[in-house]
mmCIF file with all atom_site columns, C-alpha atoms in Angstrom:
data_model
loop_
_atom_site.group_PDB
_atom_site.id
_atom_site.type_symbol
_atom_site.label_atom_id
_atom_site.label_alt_id
_atom_site.label_comp_id
_atom_site.label_asym_id
_atom_site.label_entity_id
_atom_site.label_seq_id
_atom_site.pdbx_PDB_ins_code
_atom_site.Cartn_x
_atom_site.Cartn_y
_atom_site.Cartn_z
_atom_site.occupancy
_atom_site.B_iso_or_equiv
_atom_site.pdbx_formal_charge
_atom_site.auth_seq_id
_atom_site.auth_comp_id
_atom_site.auth_asym_id
_atom_site.auth_atom_id
_atom_site.pdbx_PDB_model_num
ATOM 1   C CA . UNK O 1 1   ? -18.100 -14.796 -9.718  1.00 0.00 ? 209 UNK O CA 1
ATOM 2   C CA . UNK O 1 2   ? -16.458 -12.194 -7.516  1.00 0.00 ? 210 UNK O CA 1
ATOM 3   C CA . UNK O 1 3   ? -12.658 -12.307 -7.315  1.00 0.00 ? 211 UNK O CA 1
ATOM 4   C CA . UNK O 1 4   ? -12.201 -9.969  -4.367  1.00 0.00 ? 212 UNK O CA 1
ATOM 5   C CA . UNK O 1 5   ? -10.105 -11.320 -1.546  1.00 0.00 ? 213 UNK O CA 1
ATOM 6   C CA . UNK O 1 6   ? -11.876 -10.189 1.621   1.00 0.00 ? 214 UNK O CA 1
ATOM 7   C CA . UNK O 1 7   ? -11.687 -10.677 5.381   1.00 0.00 ? 215 UNK O CA 1
ATOM 8   C CA . UNK O 1 8   ? -14.770 -9.579  7.345   1.00 0.00 ? 216 UNK O CA 1
ATOM 9   C CA . UNK O 1 9   ? -15.940 -7.658  4.287   1.00 0.00 ? 217 UNK O CA 1
ATOM 10  C CA . UNK O 1 10  ? -12.703 -5.690  3.991   1.00 0.00 ? 218 UNK O CA 1
ATOM 11  C CA . UNK O 1 11  ? -10.325 -5.912  1.051   1.00 0.00 ? 219 UNK O CA 1
ATOM 12  C CA . UNK O 1 12  ? -7.150  -7.894  1.823   1.00 0.00 ? 220 UNK O CA 1
ATOM 13  C CA . UNK O 1 13  ? -4.719  -5.950  -0.371  1.00 0.00 ? 221 UNK O CA 1
ATOM 14  C CA . UNK O 1 14  ? -4.697  -2.729  1.708   1.00 0.00 ? 222 UNK O CA 1
ATOM 15  C CA . UNK O 1 15  ? -4.072  -4.836  4.812   1.00 0.00 ? 223 UNK O CA 1
ATOM 16  C CA . UNK O 1 16  ? -1.146  -6.599  3.157   1.00 0.00 ? 224 UNK O CA 1
ATOM 17  C CA . UNK O 1 17  ? 0.515   -3.303  2.180   1.00 0.00 ? 225 UNK O CA 1
ATOM 18  C CA . UNK O 1 18  ? 1.487   -2.771  5.815   1.00 0.00 ? 226 UNK O CA 1
ATOM 19  C CA . UNK O 1 19  ? 3.834   -5.773  5.816   1.00 0.00 ? 227 UNK O CA 1
ATOM 20  C CA . UNK O 1 20  ? 6.316   -4.626  3.150   1.00 0.00 ? 228 UNK O CA 1
ATOM 21  C CA . UNK O 1 21  ? 6.086   -1.049  4.414   1.00 0.00 ? 229 UNK O CA 1
ATOM 22  C CA . UNK O 1 22  ? 6.918   -2.149  7.958   1.00 0.00 ? 230 UNK O CA 1
ATOM 23  C CA . UNK O 1 23  ? 9.715   -4.445  6.802   1.00 0.00 ? 231 UNK O CA 1
ATOM 24  C CA . UNK O 1 24  ? 11.236  -1.720  4.623   1.00 0.00 ? 232 UNK O CA 1
ATOM 25  C CA . UNK O 1 25  ? 11.091  0.742   7.536   1.00 0.00 ? 233 UNK O CA 1
ATOM 26  C CA . UNK O 1 26  ? 12.820  -1.773  9.832   1.00 0.00 ? 234 UNK O CA 1
ATOM 27  C CA . UNK O 1 27  ? 15.464  -2.515  7.185   1.00 0.00 ? 235 UNK O CA 1
ATOM 28  C CA . UNK O 1 28  ? 16.210  1.201   6.903   1.00 0.00 ? 236 UNK O CA 1
ATOM 29  C CA . UNK O 1 29  ? 16.568  1.484   10.691  1.00 0.00 ? 237 UNK O CA 1
ATOM 30  C CA . UNK O 1 30  ? 18.941  -1.498  10.784  1.00 0.00 ? 238 UNK O CA 1
ATOM 31  C CA . UNK O 1 31  ? 21.023  0.048   7.991   1.00 0.00 ? 239 UNK O CA 1
ATOM 32  C CA . UNK O 1 32  ? 21.098  3.385   9.772   1.00 0.00 ? 240 UNK O CA 1
ATOM 33  C CA . UNK O 1 33  ? 22.280  1.648   12.950  1.00 0.00 ? 241 UNK O CA 1
ATOM 34  C CA . UNK O 1 34  ? 25.036  -0.097  10.974  1.00 0.00 ? 242 UNK O CA 1
ATOM 35  C CA . UNK O 1 35  ? 26.163  3.166   9.371   1.00 0.00 ? 243 UNK O CA 1
ATOM 36  C CA . UNK O 1 36  ? 26.211  4.888   12.767  1.00 0.00 ? 244 UNK O CA 1
ATOM 37  C CA . UNK O 1 37  ? 28.727  2.338   14.059  1.00 0.00 ? 245 UNK O CA 1
ATOM 38  C CA . UNK O 1 38  ? 26.539  -0.521  15.237  1.00 0.00 ? 246 UNK O CA 1
ATOM 39  C CA . UNK O 1 39  ? 27.633  -4.139  14.932  1.00 0.00 ? 247 UNK O CA 1
ATOM 40  C CA . UNK O 1 40  ? 28.142  -5.587  11.454  1.00 0.00 ? 248 UNK O CA 1
ATOM 41  C CA . UNK O 1 41  ? 25.158  -7.806  12.093  1.00 0.00 ? 249 UNK O CA 1
ATOM 42  C CA . UNK O 1 42  ? 22.873  -4.770  11.760  1.00 0.00 ? 250 UNK O CA 1
ATOM 43  C CA . UNK O 1 43  ? 23.721  -4.360  8.076   1.00 0.00 ? 251 UNK O CA 1
ATOM 44  C CA . UNK O 1 44  ? 23.130  -8.050  7.407   1.00 0.00 ? 252 UNK O CA 1
ATOM 45  C CA . UNK O 1 45  ? 19.788  -7.966  9.207   1.00 0.00 ? 253 UNK O CA 1
ATOM 46  C CA . UNK O 1 46  ? 18.888  -4.833  7.226   1.00 0.00 ? 254 UNK O CA 1
ATOM 47  C CA . UNK O 1 47  ? 19.669  -6.572  3.947   1.00 0.00 ? 255 UNK O CA 1
ATOM 48  C CA . UNK O 1 48  ? 17.669  -9.697  4.747   1.00 0.00 ? 256 UNK O CA 1
ATOM 49  C CA . UNK O 1 49  ? 14.792  -7.608  6.092   1.00 0.00 ? 257 UNK O CA 1
ATOM 50  C CA . UNK O 1 50  ? 14.748  -5.823  2.728   1.00 0.00 ? 258 UNK O CA 1
ATOM 51  C CA . UNK O 1 51  ? 14.587  -9.208  0.996   1.00 0.00 ? 259 UNK O CA 1
ATOM 52  C CA . UNK O 1 52  ? 11.657  -10.207 3.242   1.00 0.00 ? 260 UNK O CA 1
ATOM 53  C CA . UNK O 1 53  ? 9.969   -6.887  2.425   1.00 0.00 ? 261 UNK O CA 1
ATOM 54  C CA . UNK O 1 54  ? 10.325  -7.578  -1.286  1.00 0.00 ? 262 UNK O CA 1
ATOM 55  C CA . UNK O 1 55  ? 8.736   -11.020 -0.864  1.00 0.00 ? 263 UNK O CA 1
ATOM 56  C CA . UNK O 1 56  ? 5.858   -9.428  1.063   1.00 0.00 ? 264 UNK O CA 1
ATOM 57  C CA . UNK O 1 57  ? 5.542   -6.754  -1.633  1.00 0.00 ? 265 UNK O CA 1
ATOM 58  C CA . UNK O 1 58  ? 5.307   -9.444  -4.319  1.00 0.00 ? 266 UNK O CA 1
ATOM 59  C CA . UNK O 1 59  ? 2.487   -11.166 -2.409  1.00 0.00 ? 267 UNK O CA 1
ATOM 60  C CA . UNK O 1 60  ? 0.742   -7.816  -2.014  1.00 0.00 ? 268 UNK O CA 1
ATOM 61  C CA . UNK O 1 61  ? 0.986   -7.206  -5.764  1.00 0.00 ? 269 UNK O CA 1
ATOM 62  C CA . UNK O 1 62  ? -0.619  -10.601 -6.424  1.00 0.00 ? 270 UNK O CA 1
ATOM 63  C CA . UNK O 1 63  ? -3.523  -9.734  -4.092  1.00 0.00 ? 271 UNK O CA 1
ATOM 64  C CA . UNK O 1 64  ? -3.840  -6.346  -5.787  1.00 0.00 ? 272 UNK O CA 1
ATOM 65  C CA . UNK O 1 65  ? -3.948  -7.930  -9.232  1.00 0.00 ? 273 UNK O CA 1
ATOM 66  C CA . UNK O 1 66  ? -6.729  -10.295 -8.134  1.00 0.00 ? 274 UNK O CA 1
ATOM 67  C CA . UNK O 1 67  ? -8.740  -7.325  -6.905  1.00 0.00 ? 275 UNK O CA 1
ATOM 68  C CA . UNK O 1 68  ? -7.915  -5.275  -9.998  1.00 0.00 ? 276 UNK O CA 1
ATOM 69  C CA . UNK O 1 69  ? -9.313  -8.070  -12.152 1.00 0.00 ? 277 UNK O CA 1
ATOM 70  C CA . UNK O 1 70  ? -12.774 -7.460  -10.682 1.00 0.00 ? 278 UNK O CA 1
ATOM 71  C CA . UNK O 1 71  ? -12.582 -3.643  -10.434 1.00 0.00 ? 279 UNK O CA 1
ATOM 72  C CA . UNK O 1 72  ? -15.123 -1.667  -12.464 1.00 0.00 ? 280 UNK O CA 1
ATOM 73  C CA . UNK O 1 73  ? -13.726 -0.383  -15.745 1.00 0.00 ? 281 UNK O CA 1
ATOM 74  C CA . UNK O 1 74  ? -15.378 3.042   -15.340 1.00 0.00 ? 282 UNK O CA 1
ATOM 75  C CA . UNK O 1 75  ? -12.626 4.491   -13.183 1.00 0.00 ? 283 UNK O CA 1
ATOM 76  C CA . UNK O 1 76  ? -12.234 1.810   -10.517 1.00 0.00 ? 284 UNK O CA 1
ATOM 77  C CA . UNK O 1 77  ? -9.255  0.249   -12.246 1.00 0.00 ? 285 UNK O CA 1
ATOM 78  C CA . UNK O 1 78  ? -7.623  3.602   -12.856 1.00 0.00 ? 286 UNK O CA 1
ATOM 79  C CA . UNK O 1 79  ? -8.058  4.537   -9.186  1.00 0.00 ? 287 UNK O CA 1
ATOM 80  C CA . UNK O 1 80  ? -6.648  1.174   -8.084  1.00 0.00 ? 288 UNK O CA 1
ATOM 81  C CA . UNK O 1 81  ? -3.633  1.502   -10.372 1.00 0.00 ? 289 UNK O CA 1
ATOM 82  C CA . UNK O 1 82  ? -2.926  5.084   -9.307  1.00 0.00 ? 290 UNK O CA 1
ATOM 83  C CA . UNK O 1 83  ? -3.414  4.155   -5.662  1.00 0.00 ? 291 UNK O CA 1
ATOM 84  C CA . UNK O 1 84  ? -0.850  1.368   -5.905  1.00 0.00 ? 292 UNK O CA 1
ATOM 85  C CA . UNK O 1 85  ? 1.705   3.334   -7.955  1.00 0.00 ? 293 UNK O CA 1
ATOM 86  C CA . UNK O 1 86  ? 3.567   4.658   -4.858  1.00 0.00 ? 294 UNK O CA 1
ATOM 87  C CA . UNK O 1 87  ? 3.821   1.123   -3.459  1.00 0.00 ? 295 UNK O CA 1
ATOM 88  C CA . UNK O 1 88  ? 5.252   -0.188  -6.712  1.00 0.00 ? 296 UNK O CA 1
ATOM 89  C CA . UNK O 1 89  ? 7.696   2.734   -6.995  1.00 0.00 ? 297 UNK O CA 1
ATOM 90  C CA . UNK O 1 90  ? 8.854   2.187   -3.419  1.00 0.00 ? 298 UNK O CA 1
ATOM 91  C CA . UNK O 1 91  ? 9.327   -1.547  -3.961  1.00 0.00 ? 299 UNK O CA 1
ATOM 92  C CA . UNK O 1 92  ? 11.301  -0.914  -7.166  1.00 0.00 ? 300 UNK O CA 1
ATOM 93  C CA . UNK O 1 93  ? 13.657  1.419   -5.295  1.00 0.00 ? 301 UNK O CA 1
ATOM 94  C CA . UNK O 1 94  ? 14.177  -1.274  -2.666  1.00 0.00 ? 302 UNK O CA 1
ATOM 95  C CA . UNK O 1 95  ? 14.885  -3.780  -5.462  1.00 0.00 ? 303 UNK O CA 1
ATOM 96  C CA . UNK O 1 96  ? 17.675  -1.435  -6.632  1.00 0.00 ? 304 UNK O CA 1
ATOM 97  C CA . UNK O 1 97  ? 19.008  -1.178  -3.075  1.00 0.00 ? 305 UNK O CA 1
ATOM 98  C CA . UNK O 1 98  ? 18.919  -4.952  -2.693  1.00 0.00 ? 306 UNK O CA 1
ATOM 99  C CA . UNK O 1 99  ? 20.666  -5.558  -6.028  1.00 0.00 ? 307 UNK O CA 1
ATOM 100 C CA . UNK O 1 100 ? 23.393  -3.033  -5.217  1.00 0.00 ? 308 UNK O CA 1
ATOM 101 C CA . UNK O 1 101 ? 23.991  -4.642  -1.839  1.00 0.00 ? 309 UNK O CA 1
ATOM 102 C CA . UNK O 1 102 ? 23.914  -8.193  -3.225  1.00 0.00 ? 310 UNK O CA 1
ATOM 103 C CA . UNK O 1 103 ? 26.923  -7.377  -5.390  1.00 0.00 ? 311 UNK O CA 1
ATOM 104 C CA . UNK O 1 104 ? 28.811  -5.793  -2.483  1.00 0.00 ? 312 UNK O CA 1
ATOM 105 C CA . UNK O 1 105 ? 30.035  -9.008  -0.913  1.00 0.00 ? 313 UNK O CA 1
ATOM 106 C CA . UNK O 1 106 ? 28.941  -11.489 1.697   1.00 0.00 ? 314 UNK O CA 1
ATOM 107 C CA . UNK O 1 107 ? 28.241  -8.932  4.414   1.00 0.00 ? 315 UNK O CA 1
ATOM 108 C CA . UNK O 1 108 ? 25.921  -6.805  2.218   1.00 0.00 ? 316 UNK O CA 1
ATOM 109 C CA . UNK O 1 109 ? 27.070  -3.505  3.738   1.00 0.00 ? 317 UNK O CA 1
ATOM 110 C CA . UNK O 1 110 ? 24.828  -0.463  3.388   1.00 0.00 ? 318 UNK O CA 1
ATOM 111 C CA . UNK O 1 111 ? 26.187  2.864   2.188   1.00 0.00 ? 319 UNK O CA 1
ATOM 112 C CA . UNK O 1 112 ? 25.096  6.424   2.726   1.00 0.00 ? 320 UNK O CA 1
ATOM 113 C CA . UNK O 1 113 ? 23.812  6.693   -0.849  1.00 0.00 ? 321 UNK O CA 1
ATOM 114 C CA . UNK O 1 114 ? 21.740  3.531   -0.469  1.00 0.00 ? 322 UNK O CA 1
ATOM 115 C CA . UNK O 1 115 ? 20.357  4.814   2.827   1.00 0.00 ? 323 UNK O CA 1
ATOM 116 C CA . UNK O 1 116 ? 19.214  7.997   1.054   1.00 0.00 ? 324 UNK O CA 1
ATOM 117 C CA . UNK O 1 117 ? 17.543  5.816   -1.589  1.00 0.00 ? 325 UNK O CA 1
ATOM 118 C CA . UNK O 1 118 ? 15.826  3.798   1.158   1.00 0.00 ? 326 UNK O CA 1
ATOM 119 C CA . UNK O 1 119 ? 14.592  6.993   2.828   1.00 0.00 ? 327 UNK O CA 1
ATOM 120 C CA . UNK O 1 120 ? 13.253  8.263   -0.509  1.00 0.00 ? 328 UNK O CA 1
ATOM 121 C CA . UNK O 1 121 ? 11.433  4.956   -1.048  1.00 0.00 ? 329 UNK O CA 1
ATOM 122 C CA . UNK O 1 122 ? 9.918   5.145   2.442   1.00 0.00 ? 330 UNK O CA 1
ATOM 123 C CA . UNK O 1 123 ? 8.803   8.721   1.823   1.00 0.00 ? 331 UNK O CA 1
ATOM 124 C CA . UNK O 1 124 ? 7.068   7.685   -1.411  1.00 0.00 ? 332 UNK O CA 1
ATOM 125 C CA . UNK O 1 125 ? 5.401   4.729   0.323   1.00 0.00 ? 333 UNK O CA 1
ATOM 126 C CA . UNK O 1 126 ? 4.337   6.905   3.252   1.00 0.00 ? 334 UNK O CA 1
ATOM 127 C CA . UNK O 1 127 ? 2.751   9.484   0.951   1.00 0.00 ? 335 UNK O CA 1
ATOM 128 C CA . UNK O 1 128 ? 0.957   6.661   -0.849  1.00 0.00 ? 336 UNK O CA 1
ATOM 129 C CA . UNK O 1 129 ? -0.327  5.269   2.454   1.00 0.00 ? 337 UNK O CA 1
ATOM 130 C CA . UNK O 1 130 ? -1.650  8.671   3.528   1.00 0.00 ? 338 UNK O CA 1
ATOM 131 C CA . UNK O 1 131 ? -3.369  9.117   0.171   1.00 0.00 ? 339 UNK O CA 1
ATOM 132 C CA . UNK O 1 132 ? -4.896  5.618   0.348   1.00 0.00 ? 340 UNK O CA 1
ATOM 133 C CA . UNK O 1 133 ? -6.180  6.276   3.868   1.00 0.00 ? 341 UNK O CA 1
ATOM 134 C CA . UNK O 1 134 ? -7.831  9.513   2.793   1.00 0.00 ? 342 UNK O CA 1
ATOM 135 C CA . UNK O 1 135 ? -9.352  7.805   -0.235  1.00 0.00 ? 343 UNK O CA 1
ATOM 136 C CA . UNK O 1 136 ? -10.744 5.013   1.967   1.00 0.00 ? 344 UNK O CA 1
ATOM 137 C CA . UNK O 1 137 ? -12.276 7.535   4.377   1.00 0.00 ? 345 UNK O CA 1
ATOM 138 C CA . UNK O 1 138 ? -13.857 9.438   1.480   1.00 0.00 ? 346 UNK O CA 1
ATOM 139 C CA . UNK O 1 139 ? -15.272 6.210   0.029   1.00 0.00 ? 347 UNK O CA 1
ATOM 140 C CA . UNK O 1 140 ? -16.708 5.220   3.412   1.00 0.00 ? 348 UNK O CA 1
ATOM 141 C CA . UNK O 1 141 ? -18.371 8.644   3.826   1.00 0.00 ? 349 UNK O CA 1
ATOM 142 C CA . UNK O 1 142 ? -19.889 8.343   0.353   1.00 0.00 ? 350 UNK O CA 1
ATOM 143 C CA . UNK O 1 143 ? -21.154 4.829   1.107   1.00 0.00 ? 351 UNK O CA 1
ATOM 144 C CA . UNK O 1 144 ? -22.778 5.953   4.353   1.00 0.00 ? 352 UNK O CA 1
ATOM 145 C CA . UNK O 1 145 ? -24.381 8.932   2.651   1.00 0.00 ? 353 UNK O CA 1
ATOM 146 C CA . UNK O 1 146 ? -25.792 6.695   -0.101  1.00 0.00 ? 354 UNK O CA 1
ATOM 147 C CA . UNK O 1 147 ? -27.181 4.269   2.510   1.00 0.00 ? 355 UNK O CA 1
ATOM 148 C CA . UNK O 1 148 ? -28.794 7.125   4.421   1.00 0.00 ? 356 UNK O CA 1
ATOM 149 C CA . UNK O 1 149 ? -30.540 8.423   1.304   1.00 0.00 ? 357 UNK O CA 1
ATOM 150 C CA . UNK O 1 150 ? -31.528 4.955   0.119   1.00 0.00 ? 358 UNK O CA 1
ATOM 151 C CA . UNK O 1 151 ? -33.955 4.169   -2.654  1.00 0.00 ? 359 UNK O CA 1
ATOM 152 C CA . UNK O 1 152 ? -36.901 5.857   -0.899  1.00 0.00 ? 360 UNK O CA 1
ATOM 153 C CA . UNK O 1 153 ? -35.652 9.267   -1.995  1.00 0.00 ? 361 UNK O CA 1
ATOM 154 C CA . UNK O 1 154 ? -35.661 8.146   -5.622  1.00 0.00 ? 362 UNK O CA 1
ATOM 155 C CA . UNK O 1 155 ? -39.363 7.197   -5.541  1.00 0.00 ? 363 UNK O CA 1
ATOM 156 C CA . UNK O 1 156 ? -40.461 10.841  -5.654  1.00 0.00 ? 364 UNK O CA 1
ATOM 157 C CA . UNK O 1 157 ? -38.137 11.751  -8.521  1.00 0.00 ? 365 UNK O CA 1
ATOM 158 C CA . UNK O 1 158 ? -35.340 14.363  -8.343  1.00 0.00 ? 366 UNK O CA 1
ATOM 159 C CA . UNK O 1 159 ? -37.122 16.434  -5.694  1.00 0.00 ? 367 UNK O CA 1
ATOM 160 C CA . UNK O 1 160 ? -37.405 13.425  -3.380  1.00 0.00 ? 368 UNK O CA 1
ATOM 161 C CA . UNK O 1 161 ? -33.772 12.512  -3.934  1.00 0.00 ? 369 UNK O CA 1
ATOM 162 C CA . UNK O 1 162 ? -32.606 16.041  -3.112  1.00 0.00 ? 370 UNK O CA 1
ATOM 163 C CA . UNK O 1 163 ? -34.815 16.104  -0.008  1.00 0.00 ? 371 UNK O CA 1
ATOM 164 C CA . UNK O 1 164 ? -33.348 12.766  1.099   1.00 0.00 ? 372 UNK O CA 1
ATOM 165 C CA . UNK O 1 165 ? -29.813 14.009  0.454   1.00 0.00 ? 373 UNK O CA 1
ATOM 166 C CA . UNK O 1 166 ? -30.334 17.150  2.512   1.00 0.00 ? 374 UNK O CA 1
ATOM 167 C CA . UNK O 1 167 ? -31.920 15.109  5.326   1.00 0.00 ? 375 UNK O CA 1
ATOM 168 C CA . UNK O 1 168 ? -28.950 12.710  5.292   1.00 0.00 ? 376 UNK O CA 1
ATOM 169 C CA . UNK O 1 169 ? -26.491 15.615  5.436   1.00 0.00 ? 377 UNK O CA 1
ATOM 170 C CA . UNK O 1 170 ? -28.298 17.219  8.419   1.00 0.00 ? 378 UNK O CA 1
#
């Protein structure tokens, strides 16, 4: 039984990562607007957007764990864990921001230090997203190359495989 959660053949977890990342980015913008003299409402919206981002991050982690369950042990799990490490680190920093603001009163005002923490979390998440995109492109290139070579190249032994590989590359 395969446990992958897929839509049109694509893994769901990478798609879900965009929701917390987008919500965290919006929360940071709302907090920045509040710190730059915007209405008090901006800080409150920033706080609750962070909470929504944390809920989305929790759902993304659940989807990732389902996919990790079925990942091959020979490096697939390690790659999945390392690929999701920036997302987890970013979410944990936003948990700290949220906890600090929850204890700051009803208005949940942001501070300059918390904004710096939010920007650091976004930077970590952004680097993780770039890395994941590059890894997905590399995997797709490898899949296409393997399809182009196919099993026909293996029929003639190593020489046939190498001939098929060079034909696929050209």
